[in-house]
Every structure is written in C-alpha cells, then in structure tokens.
mmCIF file of C-alpha atoms in Angstrom:
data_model
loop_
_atom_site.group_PDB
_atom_site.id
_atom_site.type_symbol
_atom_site.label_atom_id
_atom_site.label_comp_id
_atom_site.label_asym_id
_atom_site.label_seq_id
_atom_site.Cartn_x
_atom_site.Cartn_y
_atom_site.Cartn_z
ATOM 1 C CA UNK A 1 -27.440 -18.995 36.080
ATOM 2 C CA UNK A 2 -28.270 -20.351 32.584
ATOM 3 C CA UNK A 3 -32.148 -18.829 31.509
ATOM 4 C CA UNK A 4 -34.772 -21.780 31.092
ATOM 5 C CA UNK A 5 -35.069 -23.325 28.148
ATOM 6 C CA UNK A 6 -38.575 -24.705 26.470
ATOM 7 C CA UNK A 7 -37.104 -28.426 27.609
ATOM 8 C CA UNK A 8 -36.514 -27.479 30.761
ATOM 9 C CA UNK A 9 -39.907 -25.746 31.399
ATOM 10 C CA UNK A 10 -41.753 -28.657 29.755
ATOM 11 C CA UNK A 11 -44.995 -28.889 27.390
ATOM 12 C CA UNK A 12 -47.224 -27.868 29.561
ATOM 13 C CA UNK A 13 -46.112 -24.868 30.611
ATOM 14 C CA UNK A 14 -45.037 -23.888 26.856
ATOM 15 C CA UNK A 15 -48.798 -24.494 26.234
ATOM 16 C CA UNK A 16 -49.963 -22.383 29.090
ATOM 17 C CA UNK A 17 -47.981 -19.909 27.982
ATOM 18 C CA UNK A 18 -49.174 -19.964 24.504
ATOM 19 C CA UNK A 19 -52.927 -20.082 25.600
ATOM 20 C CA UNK A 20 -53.572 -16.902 24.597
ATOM 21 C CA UNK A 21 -52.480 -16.640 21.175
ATOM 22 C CA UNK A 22 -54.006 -20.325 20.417
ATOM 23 C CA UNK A 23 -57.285 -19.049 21.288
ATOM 24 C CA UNK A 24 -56.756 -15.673 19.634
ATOM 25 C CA UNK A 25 -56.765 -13.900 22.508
ATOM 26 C CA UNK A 26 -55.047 -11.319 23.016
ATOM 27 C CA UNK A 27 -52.387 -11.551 25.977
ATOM 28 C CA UNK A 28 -52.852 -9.008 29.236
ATOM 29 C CA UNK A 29 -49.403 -7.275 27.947
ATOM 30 C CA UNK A 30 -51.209 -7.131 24.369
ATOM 31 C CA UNK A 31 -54.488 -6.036 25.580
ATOM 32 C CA UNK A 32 -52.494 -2.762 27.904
ATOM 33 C CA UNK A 33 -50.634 -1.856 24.283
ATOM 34 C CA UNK A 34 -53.529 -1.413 22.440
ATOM 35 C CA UNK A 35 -55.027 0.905 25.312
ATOM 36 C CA UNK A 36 -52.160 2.522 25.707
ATOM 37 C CA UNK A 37 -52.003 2.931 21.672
ATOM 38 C CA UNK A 38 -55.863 3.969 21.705
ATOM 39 C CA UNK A 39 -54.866 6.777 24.361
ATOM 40 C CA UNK A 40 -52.177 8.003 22.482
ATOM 41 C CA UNK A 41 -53.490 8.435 19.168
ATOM 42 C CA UNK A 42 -56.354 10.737 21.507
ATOM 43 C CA UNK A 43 -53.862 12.662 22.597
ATOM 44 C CA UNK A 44 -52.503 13.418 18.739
ATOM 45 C CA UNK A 45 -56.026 14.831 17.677
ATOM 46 C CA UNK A 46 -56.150 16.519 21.191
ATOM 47 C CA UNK A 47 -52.327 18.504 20.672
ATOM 48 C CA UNK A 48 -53.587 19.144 16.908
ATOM 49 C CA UNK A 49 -56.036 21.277 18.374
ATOM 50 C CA UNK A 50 -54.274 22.603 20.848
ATOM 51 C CA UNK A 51 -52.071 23.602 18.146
ATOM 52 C CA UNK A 52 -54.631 24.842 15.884
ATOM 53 C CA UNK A 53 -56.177 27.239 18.793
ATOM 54 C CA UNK A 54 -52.644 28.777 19.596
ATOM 55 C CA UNK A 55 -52.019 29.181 15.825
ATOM 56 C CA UNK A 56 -55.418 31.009 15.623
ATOM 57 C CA UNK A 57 -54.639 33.670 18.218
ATOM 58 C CA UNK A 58 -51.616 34.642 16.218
ATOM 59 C CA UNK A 59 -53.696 35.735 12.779
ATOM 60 C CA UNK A 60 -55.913 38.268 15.961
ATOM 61 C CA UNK A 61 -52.001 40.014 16.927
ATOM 62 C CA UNK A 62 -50.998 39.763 13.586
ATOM 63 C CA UNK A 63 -53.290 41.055 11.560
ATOM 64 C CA UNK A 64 -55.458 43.421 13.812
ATOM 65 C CA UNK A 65 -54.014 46.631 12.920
ATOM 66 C CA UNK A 66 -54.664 46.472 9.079
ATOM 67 C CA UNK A 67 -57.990 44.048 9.259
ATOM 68 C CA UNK A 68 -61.493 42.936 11.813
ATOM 69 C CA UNK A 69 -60.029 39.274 11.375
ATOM 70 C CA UNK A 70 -62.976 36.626 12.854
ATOM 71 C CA UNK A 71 -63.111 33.101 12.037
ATOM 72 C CA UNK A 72 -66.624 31.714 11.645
ATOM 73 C CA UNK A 73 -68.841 28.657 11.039
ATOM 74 C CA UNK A 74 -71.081 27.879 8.019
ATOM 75 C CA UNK A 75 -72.141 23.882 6.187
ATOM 76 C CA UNK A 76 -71.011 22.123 2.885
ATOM 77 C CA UNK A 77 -72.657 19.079 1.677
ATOM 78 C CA UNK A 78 -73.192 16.278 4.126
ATOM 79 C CA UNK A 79 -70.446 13.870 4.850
ATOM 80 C CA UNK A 80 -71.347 10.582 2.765
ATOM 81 C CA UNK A 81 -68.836 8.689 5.076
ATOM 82 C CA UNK A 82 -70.657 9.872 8.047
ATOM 83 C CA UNK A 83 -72.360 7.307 10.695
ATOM 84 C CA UNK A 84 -76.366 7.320 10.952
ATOM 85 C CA UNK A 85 -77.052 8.394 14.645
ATOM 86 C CA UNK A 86 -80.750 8.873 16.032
ATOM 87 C CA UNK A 87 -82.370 7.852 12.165
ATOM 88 C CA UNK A 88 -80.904 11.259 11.253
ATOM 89 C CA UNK A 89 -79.811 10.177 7.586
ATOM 90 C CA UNK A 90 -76.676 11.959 6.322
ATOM 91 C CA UNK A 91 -78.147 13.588 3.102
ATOM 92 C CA UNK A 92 -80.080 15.553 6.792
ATOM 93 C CA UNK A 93 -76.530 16.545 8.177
ATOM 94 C CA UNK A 94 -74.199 18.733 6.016
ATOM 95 C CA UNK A 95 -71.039 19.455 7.138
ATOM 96 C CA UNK A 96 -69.636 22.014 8.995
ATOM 97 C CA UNK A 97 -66.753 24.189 8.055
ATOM 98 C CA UNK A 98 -64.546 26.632 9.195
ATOM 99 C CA UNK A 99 -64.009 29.781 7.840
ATOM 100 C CA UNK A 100 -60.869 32.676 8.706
ATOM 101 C CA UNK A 101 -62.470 35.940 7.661
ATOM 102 C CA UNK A 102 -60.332 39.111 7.280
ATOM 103 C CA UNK A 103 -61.850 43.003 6.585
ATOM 104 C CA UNK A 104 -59.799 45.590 5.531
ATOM 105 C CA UNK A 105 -60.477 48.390 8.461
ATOM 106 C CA UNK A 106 -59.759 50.962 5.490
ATOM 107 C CA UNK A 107 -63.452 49.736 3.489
ATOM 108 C CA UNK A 108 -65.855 52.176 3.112
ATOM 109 C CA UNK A 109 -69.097 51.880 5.163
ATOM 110 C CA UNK A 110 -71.399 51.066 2.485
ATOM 111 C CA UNK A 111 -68.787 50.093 -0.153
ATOM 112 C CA UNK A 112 -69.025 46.275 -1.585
ATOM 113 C CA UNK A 113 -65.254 44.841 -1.635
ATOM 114 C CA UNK A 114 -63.448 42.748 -4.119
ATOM 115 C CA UNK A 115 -62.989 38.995 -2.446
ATOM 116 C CA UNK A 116 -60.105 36.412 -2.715
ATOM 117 C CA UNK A 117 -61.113 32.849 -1.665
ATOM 118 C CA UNK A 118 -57.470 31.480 -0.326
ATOM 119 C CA UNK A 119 -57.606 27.976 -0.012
ATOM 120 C CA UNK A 120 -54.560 25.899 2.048
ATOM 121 C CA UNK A 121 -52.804 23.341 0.635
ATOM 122 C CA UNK A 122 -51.744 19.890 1.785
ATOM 123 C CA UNK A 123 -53.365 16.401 1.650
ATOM 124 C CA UNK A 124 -54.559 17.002 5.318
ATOM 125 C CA UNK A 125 -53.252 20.807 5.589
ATOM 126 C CA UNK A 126 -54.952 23.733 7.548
ATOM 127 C CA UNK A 127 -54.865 27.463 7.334
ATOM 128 C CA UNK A 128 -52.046 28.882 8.956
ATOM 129 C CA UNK A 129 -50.175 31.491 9.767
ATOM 130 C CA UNK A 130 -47.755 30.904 7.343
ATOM 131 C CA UNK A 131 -49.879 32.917 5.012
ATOM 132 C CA UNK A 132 -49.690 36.062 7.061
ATOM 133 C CA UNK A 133 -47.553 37.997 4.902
ATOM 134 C CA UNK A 134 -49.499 37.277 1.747
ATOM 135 C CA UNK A 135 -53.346 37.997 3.493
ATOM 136 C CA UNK A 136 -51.448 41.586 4.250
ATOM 137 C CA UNK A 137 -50.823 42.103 1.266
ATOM 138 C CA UNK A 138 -54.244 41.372 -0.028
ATOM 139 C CA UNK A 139 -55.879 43.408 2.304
ATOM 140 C CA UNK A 140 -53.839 46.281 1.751
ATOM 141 C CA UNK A 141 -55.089 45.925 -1.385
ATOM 142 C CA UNK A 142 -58.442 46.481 -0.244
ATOM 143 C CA UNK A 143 -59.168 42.843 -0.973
ATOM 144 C CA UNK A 144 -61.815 40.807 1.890
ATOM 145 C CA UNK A 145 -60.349 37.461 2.255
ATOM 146 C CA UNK A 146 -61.345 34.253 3.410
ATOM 147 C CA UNK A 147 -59.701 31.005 4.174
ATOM 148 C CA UNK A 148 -61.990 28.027 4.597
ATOM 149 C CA UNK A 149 -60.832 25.022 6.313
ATOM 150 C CA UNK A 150 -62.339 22.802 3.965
ATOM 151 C CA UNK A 151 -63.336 18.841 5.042
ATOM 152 C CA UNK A 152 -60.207 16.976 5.674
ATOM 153 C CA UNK A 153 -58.422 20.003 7.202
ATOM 154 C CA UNK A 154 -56.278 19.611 10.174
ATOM 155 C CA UNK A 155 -56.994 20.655 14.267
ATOM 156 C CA UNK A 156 -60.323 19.505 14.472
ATOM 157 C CA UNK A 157 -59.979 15.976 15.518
ATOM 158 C CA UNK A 158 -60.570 12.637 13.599
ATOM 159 C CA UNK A 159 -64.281 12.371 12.544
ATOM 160 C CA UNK A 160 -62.947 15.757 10.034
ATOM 161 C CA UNK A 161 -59.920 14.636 9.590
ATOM 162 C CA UNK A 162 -61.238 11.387 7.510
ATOM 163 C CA UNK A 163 -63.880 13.196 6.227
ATOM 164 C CA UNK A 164 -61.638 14.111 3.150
ATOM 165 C CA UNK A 165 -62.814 14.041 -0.030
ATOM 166 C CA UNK A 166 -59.162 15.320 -1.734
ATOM 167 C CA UNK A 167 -60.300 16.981 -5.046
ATOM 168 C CA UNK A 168 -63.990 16.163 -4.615
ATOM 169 C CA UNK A 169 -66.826 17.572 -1.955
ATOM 170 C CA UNK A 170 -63.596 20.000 -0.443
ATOM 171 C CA UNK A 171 -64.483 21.935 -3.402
ATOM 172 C CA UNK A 172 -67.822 22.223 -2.753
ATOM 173 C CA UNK A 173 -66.927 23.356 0.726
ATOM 174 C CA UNK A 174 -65.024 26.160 -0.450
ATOM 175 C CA UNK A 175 -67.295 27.529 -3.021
ATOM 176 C CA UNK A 176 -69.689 27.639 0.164
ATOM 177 C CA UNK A 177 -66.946 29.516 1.708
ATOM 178 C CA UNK A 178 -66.952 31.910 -1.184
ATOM 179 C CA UNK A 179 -71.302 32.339 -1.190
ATOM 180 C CA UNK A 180 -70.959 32.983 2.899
ATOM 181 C CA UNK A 181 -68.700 35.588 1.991
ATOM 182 C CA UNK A 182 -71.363 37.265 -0.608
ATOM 183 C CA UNK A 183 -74.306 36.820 1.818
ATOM 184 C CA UNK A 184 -72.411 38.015 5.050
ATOM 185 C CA UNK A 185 -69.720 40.305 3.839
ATOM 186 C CA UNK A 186 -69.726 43.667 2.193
ATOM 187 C CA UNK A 187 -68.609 41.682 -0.908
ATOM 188 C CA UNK A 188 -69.466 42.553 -4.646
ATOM 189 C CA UNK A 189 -70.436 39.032 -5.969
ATOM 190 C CA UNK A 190 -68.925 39.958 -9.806
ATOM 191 C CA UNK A 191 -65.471 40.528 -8.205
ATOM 192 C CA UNK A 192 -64.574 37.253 -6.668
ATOM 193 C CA UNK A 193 -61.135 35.501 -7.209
ATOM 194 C CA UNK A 194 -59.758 32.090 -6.157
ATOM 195 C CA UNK A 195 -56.101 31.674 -5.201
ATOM 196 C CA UNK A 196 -54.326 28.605 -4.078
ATOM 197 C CA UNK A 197 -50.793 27.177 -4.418
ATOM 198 C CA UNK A 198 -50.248 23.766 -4.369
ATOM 199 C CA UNK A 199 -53.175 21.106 -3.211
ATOM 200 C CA UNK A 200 -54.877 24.952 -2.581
ATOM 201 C CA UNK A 201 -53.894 25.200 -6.525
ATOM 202 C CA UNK A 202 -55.851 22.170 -7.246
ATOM 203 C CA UNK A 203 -58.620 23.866 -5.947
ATOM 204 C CA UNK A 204 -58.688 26.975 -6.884
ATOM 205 C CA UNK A 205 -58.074 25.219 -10.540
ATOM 206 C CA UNK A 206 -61.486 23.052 -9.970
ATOM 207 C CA UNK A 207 -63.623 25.737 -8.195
ATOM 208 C CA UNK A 208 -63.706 27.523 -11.368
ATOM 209 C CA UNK A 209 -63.800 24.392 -13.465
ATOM 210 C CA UNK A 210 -67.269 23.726 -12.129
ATOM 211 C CA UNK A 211 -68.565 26.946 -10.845
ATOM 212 C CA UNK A 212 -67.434 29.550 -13.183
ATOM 213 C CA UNK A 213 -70.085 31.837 -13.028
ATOM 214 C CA UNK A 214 -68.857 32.595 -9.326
ATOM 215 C CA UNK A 215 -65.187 33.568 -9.539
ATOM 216 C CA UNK A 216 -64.352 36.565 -12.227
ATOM 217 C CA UNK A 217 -60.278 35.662 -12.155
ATOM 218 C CA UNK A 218 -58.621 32.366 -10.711
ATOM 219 C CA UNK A 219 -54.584 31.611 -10.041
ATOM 220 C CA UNK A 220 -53.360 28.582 -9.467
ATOM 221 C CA UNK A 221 -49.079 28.274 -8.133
ATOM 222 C CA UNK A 222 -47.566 25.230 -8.654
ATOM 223 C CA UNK A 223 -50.760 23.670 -7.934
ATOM 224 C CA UNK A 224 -51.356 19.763 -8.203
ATOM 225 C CA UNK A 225 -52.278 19.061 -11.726
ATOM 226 C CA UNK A 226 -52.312 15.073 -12.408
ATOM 227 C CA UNK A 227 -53.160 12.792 -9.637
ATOM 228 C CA UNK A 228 -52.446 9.910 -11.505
ATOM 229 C CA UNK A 229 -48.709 10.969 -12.614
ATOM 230 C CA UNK A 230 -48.199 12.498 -8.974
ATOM 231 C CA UNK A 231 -48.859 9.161 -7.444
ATOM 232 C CA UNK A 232 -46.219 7.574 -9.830
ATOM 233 C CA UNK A 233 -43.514 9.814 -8.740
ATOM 234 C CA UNK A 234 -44.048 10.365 -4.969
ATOM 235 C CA UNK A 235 -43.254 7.920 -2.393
ATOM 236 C CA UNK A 236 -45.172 4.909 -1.450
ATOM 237 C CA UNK A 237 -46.493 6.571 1.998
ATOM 238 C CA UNK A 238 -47.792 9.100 -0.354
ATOM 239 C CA UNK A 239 -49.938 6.445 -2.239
ATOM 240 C CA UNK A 240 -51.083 5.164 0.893
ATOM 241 C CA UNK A 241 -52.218 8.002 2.027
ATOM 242 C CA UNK A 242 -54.681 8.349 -0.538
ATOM 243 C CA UNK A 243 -55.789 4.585 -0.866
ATOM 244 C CA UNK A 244 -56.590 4.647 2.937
ATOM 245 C CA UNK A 245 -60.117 3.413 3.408
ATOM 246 C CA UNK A 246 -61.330 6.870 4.886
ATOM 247 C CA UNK A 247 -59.996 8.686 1.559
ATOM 248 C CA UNK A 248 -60.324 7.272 -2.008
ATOM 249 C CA UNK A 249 -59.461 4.054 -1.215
ATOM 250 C CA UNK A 250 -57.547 2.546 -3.687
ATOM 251 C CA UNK A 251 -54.691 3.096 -5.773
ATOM 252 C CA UNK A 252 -54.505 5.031 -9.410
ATOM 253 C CA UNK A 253 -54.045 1.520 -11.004
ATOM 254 C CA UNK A 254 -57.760 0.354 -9.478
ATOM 255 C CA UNK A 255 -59.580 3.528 -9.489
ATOM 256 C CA UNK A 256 -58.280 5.321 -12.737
ATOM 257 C CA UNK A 257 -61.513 6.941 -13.715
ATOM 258 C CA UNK A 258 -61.848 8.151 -9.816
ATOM 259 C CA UNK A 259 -58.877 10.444 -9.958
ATOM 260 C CA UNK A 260 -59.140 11.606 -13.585
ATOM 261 C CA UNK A 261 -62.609 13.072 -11.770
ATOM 262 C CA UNK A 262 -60.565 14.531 -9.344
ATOM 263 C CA UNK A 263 -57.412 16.373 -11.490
ATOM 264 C CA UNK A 264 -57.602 19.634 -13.127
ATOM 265 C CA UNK A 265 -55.593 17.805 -16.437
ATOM 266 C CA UNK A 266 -58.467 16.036 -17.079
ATOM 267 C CA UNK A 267 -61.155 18.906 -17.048
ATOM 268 C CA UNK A 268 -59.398 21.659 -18.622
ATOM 269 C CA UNK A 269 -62.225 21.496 -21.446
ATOM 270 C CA UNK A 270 -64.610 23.079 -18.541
ATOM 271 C CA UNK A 271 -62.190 26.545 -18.649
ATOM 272 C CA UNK A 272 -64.117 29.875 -18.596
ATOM 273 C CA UNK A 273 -62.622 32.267 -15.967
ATOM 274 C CA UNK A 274 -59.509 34.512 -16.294
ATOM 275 C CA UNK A 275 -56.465 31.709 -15.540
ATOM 276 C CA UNK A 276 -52.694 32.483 -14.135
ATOM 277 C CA UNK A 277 -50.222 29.522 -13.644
ATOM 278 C CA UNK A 278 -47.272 29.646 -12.160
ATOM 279 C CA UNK A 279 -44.407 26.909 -11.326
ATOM 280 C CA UNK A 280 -41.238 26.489 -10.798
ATOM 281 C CA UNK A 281 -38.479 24.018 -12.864
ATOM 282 C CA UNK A 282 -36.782 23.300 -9.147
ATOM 283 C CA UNK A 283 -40.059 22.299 -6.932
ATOM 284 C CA UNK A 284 -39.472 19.107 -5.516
ATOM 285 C CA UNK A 285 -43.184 18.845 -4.516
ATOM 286 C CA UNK A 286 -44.857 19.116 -7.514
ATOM 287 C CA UNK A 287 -42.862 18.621 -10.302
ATOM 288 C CA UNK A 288 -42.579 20.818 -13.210
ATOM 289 C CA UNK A 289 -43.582 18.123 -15.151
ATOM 290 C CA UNK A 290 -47.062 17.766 -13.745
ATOM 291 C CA UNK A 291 -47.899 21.861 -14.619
ATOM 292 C CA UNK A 292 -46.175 21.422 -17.936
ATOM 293 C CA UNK A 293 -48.893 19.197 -18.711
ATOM 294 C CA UNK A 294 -51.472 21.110 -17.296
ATOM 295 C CA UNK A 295 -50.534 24.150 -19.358
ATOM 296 C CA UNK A 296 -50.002 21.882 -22.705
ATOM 297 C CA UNK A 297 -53.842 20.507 -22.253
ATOM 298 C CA UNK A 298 -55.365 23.732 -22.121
ATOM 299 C CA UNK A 299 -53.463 25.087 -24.903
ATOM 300 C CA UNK A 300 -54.623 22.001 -26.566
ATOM 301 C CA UNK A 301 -58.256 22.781 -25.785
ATOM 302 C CA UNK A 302 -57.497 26.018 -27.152
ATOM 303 C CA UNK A 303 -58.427 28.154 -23.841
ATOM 304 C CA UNK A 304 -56.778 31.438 -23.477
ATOM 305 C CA UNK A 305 -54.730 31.493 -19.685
ATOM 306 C CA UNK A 306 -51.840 32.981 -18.847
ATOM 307 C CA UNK A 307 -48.921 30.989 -17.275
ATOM 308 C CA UNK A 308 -45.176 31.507 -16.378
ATOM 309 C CA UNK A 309 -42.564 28.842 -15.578
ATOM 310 C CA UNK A 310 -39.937 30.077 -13.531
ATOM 311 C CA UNK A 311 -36.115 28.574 -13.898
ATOM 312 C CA UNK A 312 -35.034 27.291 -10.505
ATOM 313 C CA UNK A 313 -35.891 29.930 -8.214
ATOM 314 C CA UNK A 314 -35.008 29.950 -5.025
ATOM 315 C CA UNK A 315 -37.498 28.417 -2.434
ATOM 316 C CA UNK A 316 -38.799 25.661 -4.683
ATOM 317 C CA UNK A 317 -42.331 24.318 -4.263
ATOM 318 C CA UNK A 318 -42.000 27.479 -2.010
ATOM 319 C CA UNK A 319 -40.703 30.275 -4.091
ATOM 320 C CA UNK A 320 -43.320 33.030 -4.144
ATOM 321 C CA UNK A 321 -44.786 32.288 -1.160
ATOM 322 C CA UNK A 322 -41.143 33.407 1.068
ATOM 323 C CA UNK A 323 -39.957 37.003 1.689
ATOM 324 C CA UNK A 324 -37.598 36.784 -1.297
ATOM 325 C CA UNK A 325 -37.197 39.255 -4.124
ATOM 326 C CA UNK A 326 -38.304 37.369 -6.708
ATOM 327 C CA UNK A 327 -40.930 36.028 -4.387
ATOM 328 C CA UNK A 328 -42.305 39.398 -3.966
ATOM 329 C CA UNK A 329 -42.068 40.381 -7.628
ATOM 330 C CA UNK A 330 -43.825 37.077 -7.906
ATOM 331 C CA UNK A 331 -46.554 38.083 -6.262
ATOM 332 C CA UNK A 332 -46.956 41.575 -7.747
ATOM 333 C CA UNK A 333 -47.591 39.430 -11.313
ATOM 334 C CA UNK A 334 -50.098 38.015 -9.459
ATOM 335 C CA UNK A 335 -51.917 41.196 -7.950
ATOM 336 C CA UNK A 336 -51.619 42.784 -10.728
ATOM 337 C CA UNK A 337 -53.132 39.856 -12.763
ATOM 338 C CA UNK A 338 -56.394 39.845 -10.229
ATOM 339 C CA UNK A 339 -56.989 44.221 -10.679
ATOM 340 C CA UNK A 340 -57.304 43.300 -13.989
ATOM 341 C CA UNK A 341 -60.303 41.422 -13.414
ATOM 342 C CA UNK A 342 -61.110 42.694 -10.325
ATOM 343 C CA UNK A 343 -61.681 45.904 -11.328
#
C-alpha cells in the first residue's frame, strides 16, 4: 500500500496538520521533547553531584593516614549574575564556596604551618582526586593545604555552575580561601604560597598579581597566559564556551579590553611575589607559545621570576603532574623553589 500523499490527503487536512506551527505553537510531540529535554539536563547536574560526593569520600581513605582532611564552607563576593529574591539585593548575598582542607597529623600543637593555596584547573573544573599524589607530597612536607572550589566549579548544580567569572571574581574566591585558612588554621600568614597548573595557573598567576602582600612565593605550570591568543587557537566550542551569556559573553574580537582584564600577559607590570613557570614545548592544551609570551613580558617589565621550559616531556599539558620520573623531579624544582620562601 502506497503512503498518502499531500494530494491525496487534501488542503485541509495539510492545514490541520500544520496548525500548530502556523500559530507558533508548539506541537504535543514538541511540547513532550522539551520536558523530556528539561528532565534530562536535571538529571546531568543531579549525576555531577553524585559524582562529586563519591569523589569526595575518596580524598577521607586516601589521605587519612598522613592528614585530618575536612572540606568546609566559607563566602566570596556576591554573585552579580544572581536573581533578586525577597528584596534581598545581591551586593546582601555573597557567595558561597567550598573549601578541601588537609592538616598534616605530624604539626605541632601550637606550631603555625606553612600553607599552599592549590587551585583546580579547567574552564568549569573541580577539585579532584587526581591531585592526591601531589597534596601527599605537600603535606609530607609539613605544608596545610587547601583547595577551594572557586565559583564556576563543577558538582554543585547549575545556579554555580554559571556563576563563573573565568579570570575575574574566582580569584577573589580563592584569596578568601587563602584568609579562611589564616583565621581558622594553625597557619603562619607570612608563609603562604599559591600553586596552580593550567586554568589553576592562571590563578595562582593573578592571585598574586592583585594581592601580593598575601602570598610570600607563587608557581604557576603551564598555566593559561593569553586569553585572547588561546581563543585563536582552540576550537570553536572552546570560544563558545566563553561567549555564553552566563560567562563573558562575547567573543575576544567584541570584548578585547574584557579579557586583557582577565590574562596574566597583560598584568605582568603588577609582579611582586617570588614567581616559578614551568611549561612544556609538547602540551597540546596550552601551547608553548602562550607561556613563551608570558615569560618574554615579564622579562620585558624587567621582574625577576624564575621559569623553565621543558623539551617534549612526556605527559604533555600533563607532565609533572603524572607518576613519571621527570614528573617527580619536576616537582622537587618546585618544592624546593617554595622552602626557599617558605622558610
């Protein structure tokens, strides 16, 4: 049997069966997508935190033996995107953040403790487990450490998630992070350090751009240096990503001033703390080309930093981060660089 054809079925039923869309209404089948869509996109934010909480128990089995690991609550500055509810303006509502806390169980009652401030990477990142190797080390170290999970962060559902403010008000977050620690913790406030690879990099790169007089030593791996050039060489998603209307908004070519603001290349004058860079000529993340230029501004502002570019080592974007060799030898450059400081 042959299927109808729009002859066969006649005008008026080809109208009837375009009623819907004429009147821009949307058709019952349309109408069940959307709330099936709706429901769906609940469920992501509800398996990121389900994720988030499993990933959370691990850094208590982990870590337990070596460190009192809690994970605790303090505010940043209030969410500018936020809604008004109840006449409760948002300049009345800052923001709160999460905070992984870790205590050597070696410290001495009584004894204020060096601090490293370890800030995640990734455009919408969180603090994982994937750092339990190097939060070991620290705190074998005799190093406190906290990981703040900074407005934008991952496994805390959508109203966070779009709260992002990528090279902005996250750094304000975590420099709260860093003066809960000092208020809380047996910290000594003139031994504070920032460390952060990649976005984390970026931020550990402006925290002591704008807040020197809180950090006494700073390193920054293969951190994001140029927002402007990374947005030239990355894909298009990428660039979406950042001109969505929760986040900056628009693209480098609109908003050029807007993300100068927000890359370290463009406020390297603002230097004062102890610097280490590293990167690596293989990282197809960040490309070499984007720390090079990082490293030439400051020696063009004439700040003292140290820096290091590795020749294709294995692991990339990755490469001290892993359980390599060179990743570990990596990593004693950078320990080594902080008791400097620290001491």
């Amino acid at each position: 049997m042959r299927p109808p054809t729009w002859s066969s079925l006649g005008l008026p039923a080809l109208l009837l069966a375009m009623a819907p869309a004429l009147s821009g209404q949307a058709a019952p089948g349309e109408d069940r997508l959307k709330r099936v869509e709706t429901r769906v996109n609940g469920l992501n934010w509800e398996l990121d935190a389900v994720r988030k909480a499993a990933d959370d128990q691990l850094w208590f089995q982990r870590l337990s033996d070596v460190a009192v690991v809690d994970k605790v609550t303090y505010t940043g500055p209030p969410n500018p995107k936020g809604e008004e509810t109840y006449g409760i303006k948002n300049e009345r509502h800052p923001l709160k953040i999460q905070q992984y806390v870790f205590v050597p169980r070696k410290a001495e009652k009584g004894r204020k403790l060096p601090l490293i401030v370890l800030p995640h990477g990734g455009v919408h990142g969180d603090f994982g487990t994937y750092h339990v190797h190097i939060v070991r080390e620290m705190i074998e170290r005799g190093y406190i450490v906290v990981a703040p999970d900074y407005r934008g962060s991952t496994g805390y559902g959508k109203g966070f998630y779009e709260a992002i403010d990528y090279g902005g008000l996250e750094i304000d977050d975590v420099v709260a992070g860093r003066d809960w620690a000092v208020e809380h913790l047996p910290v000594d406030p003139r031994r504070c350090a920032i460390v952060g690879w990649s976005h984390g990099g970026l931020i550990a790169l402006m925290a002591v751009f704008d807040h020197p007089e809180k950090f006494a030593a700073s390193y920054a791996g293969v951190p994001v240096s140029d927002l402007i050039m990374r947005l030239g060489y990355v894909g298009q998603d990428y660039v979406a990503e950042f001109s969505a209307k929760f986040h900056i908004g628009k693209e480098p070519k609109d908003a050029v001033a807007e993300y100068r603001r927000r890359s370290p290349v463009w406020n390297v004058q603002k230097l004062r703390t102890p610097l280490l860079i590293h990167t690596n000529t293989n990282d197809r993340d960040v490309n070499v080309v984007e720390v090079e230029q990082l490293i030439n501004a400051l020696k063009a502002a004439g700040k003292t930093f140290e820096s290091k570019i590795y020749q294709d080592a294995p692991g990339g974007h990755s490469f001290n981060r892993i359980d390599t060799t060179v990743a570990q030898e990596s990593r004693k450059e950078i320990y080594a660089f902080l008791e400097k400081h620290l001491k």
